[in-house]
Short mmCIF file of C-alpha atoms in Angstrom, two decimals:
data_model
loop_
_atom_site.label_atom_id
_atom_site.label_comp_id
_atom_site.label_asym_id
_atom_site.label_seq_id
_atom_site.Cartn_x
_atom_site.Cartn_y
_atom_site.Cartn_z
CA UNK A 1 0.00 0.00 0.00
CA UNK A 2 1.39 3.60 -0.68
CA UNK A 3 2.07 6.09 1.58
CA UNK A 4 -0.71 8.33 0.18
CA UNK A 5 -2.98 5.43 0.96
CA UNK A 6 -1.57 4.71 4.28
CA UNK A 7 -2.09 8.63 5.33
CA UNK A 8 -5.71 8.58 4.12
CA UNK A 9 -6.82 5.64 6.05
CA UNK A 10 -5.48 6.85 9.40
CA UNK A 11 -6.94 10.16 8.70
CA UNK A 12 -9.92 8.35 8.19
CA UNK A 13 -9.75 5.82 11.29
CA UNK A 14 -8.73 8.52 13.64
CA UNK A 15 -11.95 10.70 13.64
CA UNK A 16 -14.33 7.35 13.59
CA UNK A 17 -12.14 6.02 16.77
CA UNK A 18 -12.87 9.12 18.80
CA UNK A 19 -16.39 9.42 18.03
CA UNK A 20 -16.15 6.00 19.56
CA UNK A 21 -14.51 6.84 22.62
CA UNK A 22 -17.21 10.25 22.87
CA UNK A 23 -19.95 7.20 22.73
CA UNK A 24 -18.30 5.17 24.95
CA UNK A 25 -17.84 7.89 27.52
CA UNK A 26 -21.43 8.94 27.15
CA UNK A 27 -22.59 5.31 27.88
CA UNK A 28 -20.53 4.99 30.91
CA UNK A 29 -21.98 7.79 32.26
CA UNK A 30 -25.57 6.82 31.56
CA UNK A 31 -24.54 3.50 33.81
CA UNK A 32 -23.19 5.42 36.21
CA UNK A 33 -26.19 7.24 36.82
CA UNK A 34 -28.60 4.05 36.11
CA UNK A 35 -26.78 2.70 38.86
CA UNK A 36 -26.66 5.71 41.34
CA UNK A 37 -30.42 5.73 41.02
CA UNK A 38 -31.18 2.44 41.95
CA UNK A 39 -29.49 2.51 44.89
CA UNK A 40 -30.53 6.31 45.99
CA UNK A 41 -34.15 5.43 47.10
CA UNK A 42 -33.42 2.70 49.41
CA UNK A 43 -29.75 4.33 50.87
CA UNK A 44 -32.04 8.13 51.31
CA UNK A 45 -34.63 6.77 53.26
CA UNK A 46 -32.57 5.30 55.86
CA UNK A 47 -31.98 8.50 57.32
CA UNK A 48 -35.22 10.11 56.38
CA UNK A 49 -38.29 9.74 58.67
CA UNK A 50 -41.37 10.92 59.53
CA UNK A 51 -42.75 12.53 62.70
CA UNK A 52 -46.40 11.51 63.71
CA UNK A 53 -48.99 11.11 62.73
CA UNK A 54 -50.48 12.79 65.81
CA UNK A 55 -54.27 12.48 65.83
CA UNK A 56 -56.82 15.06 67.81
CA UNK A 57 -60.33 15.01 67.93
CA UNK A 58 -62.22 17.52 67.41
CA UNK A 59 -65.64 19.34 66.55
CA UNK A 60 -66.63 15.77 65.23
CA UNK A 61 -63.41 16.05 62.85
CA UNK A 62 -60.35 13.72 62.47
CA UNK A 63 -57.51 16.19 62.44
CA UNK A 64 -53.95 15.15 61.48
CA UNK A 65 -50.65 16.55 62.09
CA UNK A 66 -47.39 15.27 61.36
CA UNK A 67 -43.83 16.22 60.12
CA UNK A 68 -40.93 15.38 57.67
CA UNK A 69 -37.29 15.28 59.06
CA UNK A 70 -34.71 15.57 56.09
CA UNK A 71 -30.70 14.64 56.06
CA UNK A 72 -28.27 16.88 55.12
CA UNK A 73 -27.87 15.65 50.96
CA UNK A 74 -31.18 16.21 50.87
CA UNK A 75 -30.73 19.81 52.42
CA UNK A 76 -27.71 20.86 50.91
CA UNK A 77 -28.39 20.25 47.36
CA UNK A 78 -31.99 22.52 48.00
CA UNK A 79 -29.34 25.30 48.82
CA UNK A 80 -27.22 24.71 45.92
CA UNK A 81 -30.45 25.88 44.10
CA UNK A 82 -32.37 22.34 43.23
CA UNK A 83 -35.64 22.49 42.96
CA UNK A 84 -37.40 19.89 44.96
CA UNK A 85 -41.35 18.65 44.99
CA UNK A 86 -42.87 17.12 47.95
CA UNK A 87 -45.81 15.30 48.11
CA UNK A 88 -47.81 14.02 51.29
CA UNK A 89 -50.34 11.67 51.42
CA UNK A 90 -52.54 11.02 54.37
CA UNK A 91 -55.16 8.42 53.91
CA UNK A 92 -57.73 6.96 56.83
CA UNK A 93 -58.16 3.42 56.65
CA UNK A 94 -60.57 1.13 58.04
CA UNK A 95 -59.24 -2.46 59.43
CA UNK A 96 -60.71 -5.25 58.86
CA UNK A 97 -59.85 -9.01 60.25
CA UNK A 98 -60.77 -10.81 57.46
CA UNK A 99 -59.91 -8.52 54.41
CA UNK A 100 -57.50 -6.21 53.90
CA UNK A 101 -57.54 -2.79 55.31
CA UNK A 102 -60.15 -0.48 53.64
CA UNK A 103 -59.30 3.14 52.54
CA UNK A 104 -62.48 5.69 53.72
CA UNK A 105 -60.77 8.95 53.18
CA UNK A 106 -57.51 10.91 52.27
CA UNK A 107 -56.19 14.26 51.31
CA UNK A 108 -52.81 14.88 49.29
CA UNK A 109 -50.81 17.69 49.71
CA UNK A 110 -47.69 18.97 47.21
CA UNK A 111 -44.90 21.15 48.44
CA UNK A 112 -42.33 22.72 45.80
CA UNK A 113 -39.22 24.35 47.32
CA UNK A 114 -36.74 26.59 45.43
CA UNK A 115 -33.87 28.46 46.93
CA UNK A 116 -31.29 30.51 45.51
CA UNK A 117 -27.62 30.13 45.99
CA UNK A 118 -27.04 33.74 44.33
CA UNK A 119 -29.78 36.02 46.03
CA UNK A 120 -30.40 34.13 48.77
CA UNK A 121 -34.17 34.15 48.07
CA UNK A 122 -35.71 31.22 49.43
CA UNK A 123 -39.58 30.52 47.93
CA UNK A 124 -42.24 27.95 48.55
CA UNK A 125 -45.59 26.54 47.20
CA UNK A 126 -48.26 24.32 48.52
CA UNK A 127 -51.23 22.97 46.71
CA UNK A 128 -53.99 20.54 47.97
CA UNK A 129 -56.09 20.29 44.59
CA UNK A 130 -58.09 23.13 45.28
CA UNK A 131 -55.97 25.73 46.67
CA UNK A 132 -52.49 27.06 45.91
CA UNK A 133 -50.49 29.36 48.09
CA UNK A 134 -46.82 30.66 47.32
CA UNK A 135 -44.66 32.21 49.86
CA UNK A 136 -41.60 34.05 50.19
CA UNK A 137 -39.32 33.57 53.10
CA UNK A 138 -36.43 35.29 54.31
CA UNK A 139 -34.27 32.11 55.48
CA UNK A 140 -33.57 28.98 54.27
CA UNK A 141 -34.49 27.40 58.07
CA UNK A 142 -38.16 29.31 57.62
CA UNK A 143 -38.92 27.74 54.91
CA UNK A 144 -38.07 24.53 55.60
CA UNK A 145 -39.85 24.79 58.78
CA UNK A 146 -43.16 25.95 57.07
CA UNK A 147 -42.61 23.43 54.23
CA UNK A 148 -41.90 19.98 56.33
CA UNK A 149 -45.32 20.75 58.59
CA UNK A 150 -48.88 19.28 57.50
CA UNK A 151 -50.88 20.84 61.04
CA UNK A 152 -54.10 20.09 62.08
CA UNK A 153 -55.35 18.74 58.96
CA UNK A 154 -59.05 17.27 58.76
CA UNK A 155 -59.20 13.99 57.08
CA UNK A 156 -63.05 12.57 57.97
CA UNK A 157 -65.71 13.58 59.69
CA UNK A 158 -66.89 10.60 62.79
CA UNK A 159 -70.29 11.40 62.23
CA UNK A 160 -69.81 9.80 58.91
CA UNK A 161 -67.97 6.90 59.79
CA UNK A 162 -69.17 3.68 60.94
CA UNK A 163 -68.35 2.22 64.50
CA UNK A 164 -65.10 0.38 63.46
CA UNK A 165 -61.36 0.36 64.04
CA UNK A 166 -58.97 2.27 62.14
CA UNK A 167 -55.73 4.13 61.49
CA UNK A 168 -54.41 6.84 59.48
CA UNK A 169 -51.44 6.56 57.23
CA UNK A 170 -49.01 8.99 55.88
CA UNK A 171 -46.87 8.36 52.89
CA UNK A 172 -44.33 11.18 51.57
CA UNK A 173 -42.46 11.35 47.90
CA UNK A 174 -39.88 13.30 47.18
CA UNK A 175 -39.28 14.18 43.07
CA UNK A 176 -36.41 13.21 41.72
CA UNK A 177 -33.96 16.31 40.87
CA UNK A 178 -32.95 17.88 37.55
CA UNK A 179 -30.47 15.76 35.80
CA UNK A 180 -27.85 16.65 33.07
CA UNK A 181 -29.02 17.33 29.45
CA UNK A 182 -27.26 13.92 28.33
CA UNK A 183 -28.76 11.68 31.25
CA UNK A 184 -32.01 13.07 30.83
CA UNK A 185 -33.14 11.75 27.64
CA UNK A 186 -32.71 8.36 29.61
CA UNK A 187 -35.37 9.30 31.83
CA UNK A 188 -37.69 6.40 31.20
CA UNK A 189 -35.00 4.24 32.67
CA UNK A 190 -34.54 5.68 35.89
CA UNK A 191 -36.78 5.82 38.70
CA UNK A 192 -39.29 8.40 39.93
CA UNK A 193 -38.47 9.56 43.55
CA UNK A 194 -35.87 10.27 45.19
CA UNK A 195 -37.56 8.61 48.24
CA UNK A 196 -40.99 7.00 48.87
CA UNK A 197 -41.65 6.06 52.67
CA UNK A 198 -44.25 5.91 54.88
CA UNK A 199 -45.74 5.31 58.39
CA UNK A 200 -49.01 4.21 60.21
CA UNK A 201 -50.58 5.71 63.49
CA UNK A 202 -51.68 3.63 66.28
CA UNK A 203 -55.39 2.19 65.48
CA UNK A 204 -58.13 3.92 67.42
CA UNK A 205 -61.59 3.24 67.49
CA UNK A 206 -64.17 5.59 65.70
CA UNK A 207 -67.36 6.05 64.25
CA UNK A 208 -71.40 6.68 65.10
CA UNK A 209 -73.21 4.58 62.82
CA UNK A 210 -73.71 1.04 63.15
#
C-alpha cells in the first residue's frame, strides 16, 4: 500500500475512533447514573423519617398533624439551588380481620421548594387540589420549617364513619432532581423519587353509625 494510501486511512480511522470513545464515555456515564439511582431510594430513606402522625379530635373532625425530618444531601443540594417537589399523602383506613384494610378517606398535599444560591431568596408553594399558596421567606431554616409541617389537617368527619377500628397513614415522595441534558433523555430508565416512605398511626376506634 502507498504512503498516500496509508495517510488517508489513518486520517480516516482517527476521527471514527474518537467518536467511539465520545460514545463510549457517554454510555458509561448513563450507567453510572442508572446505577446511582437504583441505589438512591433505598440508601435516602434510611436516614429520612417521619414525625407523627399525631391524631386530635375535634368538633366531630379527624384532624392530622405530622412532620418530615430531612438529612443533610437532601438539604444541601436545596441550597445549591435544586428544585425539589414534595408530596404528602394522608389516607384513613378502616381495618378489617378478614380482608385487607379499607381506605375511607384521604387528602394529598404537594410542596415545591426553590432556593437561591445567588440572592439568597428562598420561595415555597403548597397545593392541595383546590388551593395554591406561594410564599416568600427570608431564610432557608423558615422555609423549611413551614414546608416539612402538614398541622391540624381534617381527614373525615366521625359522624360519617361507621363504628369500626382504624388508622391513618401517611406516605411522603420526594421528586427526583434535575439531571444533566445527556442523562435526561434516559429518563424512562430511571426511577421516579428520590424517596418513597411511609408510616401508620396507632389504630383507634371511631365512628357513630352502626
Amino acid at each position: 500500500m502507498s504512503s498516500l494510501a496509508l495517510q488517508i486511512t489513518r486520517t480516516y480511522v482517527r476521527p471514527r475512533r474518537n467518536a467511539c470513545m465520545s460514545i463510549l464515555r457517554i454510555f458509561c456515564a448513563i450507567l453510572y447514573f442508572f446505577a446511582a439511582s437504583l441505589d438512591q431510594e433505598v440508601s435516602w430513606a434510611g436516614d429520612i423519617q417521619i414525625n407523627g402522625p399525631e391524631l386530635k379530635f375535634e368538633d366531630n373532625q379527624i384532624r392530622v398533624t405530622t412532620s418530615l425530618a430531612l438529612n443533610e444531601k437532601w438539604l444541601e443540594e436545596l441550597r445549591n439551588g435544586v428544585t425539589k417537589e414534595l408530596k404528602f399523602t394522608i389516607d384513613l383506613f378502616r381495618v378489617w380481620k378478614m380482608w385487607p384494610d379499607e381506605f375511607v378517606s384521604g387528602r394529598s398535599i404537594t410542596r415545591t421548594l426553590k432556593g437561591d444560591p445567588v440572592t439568597l431568596e428562598y420561595r415555597a408553594s403548597s397545593n392541595d387540589g383546590t388551593t395554591i399558596i406561594q410564599k416568600k421567606f427570608k431564610s432557608f431554616e423558615s422555609m423549611i420549617q413551614w414546608a416539612l409541617l402538614i398541622e391540624d389537617l381534617k381527614i373525615a368527619n366521625i359522624g360519617d364513619l361507621e363504628k369500626s377500628t382504624y388508622f391513618v397513614r401517611v406516605n411522603v415522595e420526594s421528586k427526583i432532581r434535575k439531571l444533566p441534558p445527556v442523562i435526561g433523555y434516559f429518563m424512562i430508565f430511571l426511577p421516579e423519587n428520590e424517596f418513597n416512605i411511609q408510616k401508620d398511626s396507632p389504630r383507634f376506634s371511631a365512628g357513630i353509625r352502626k
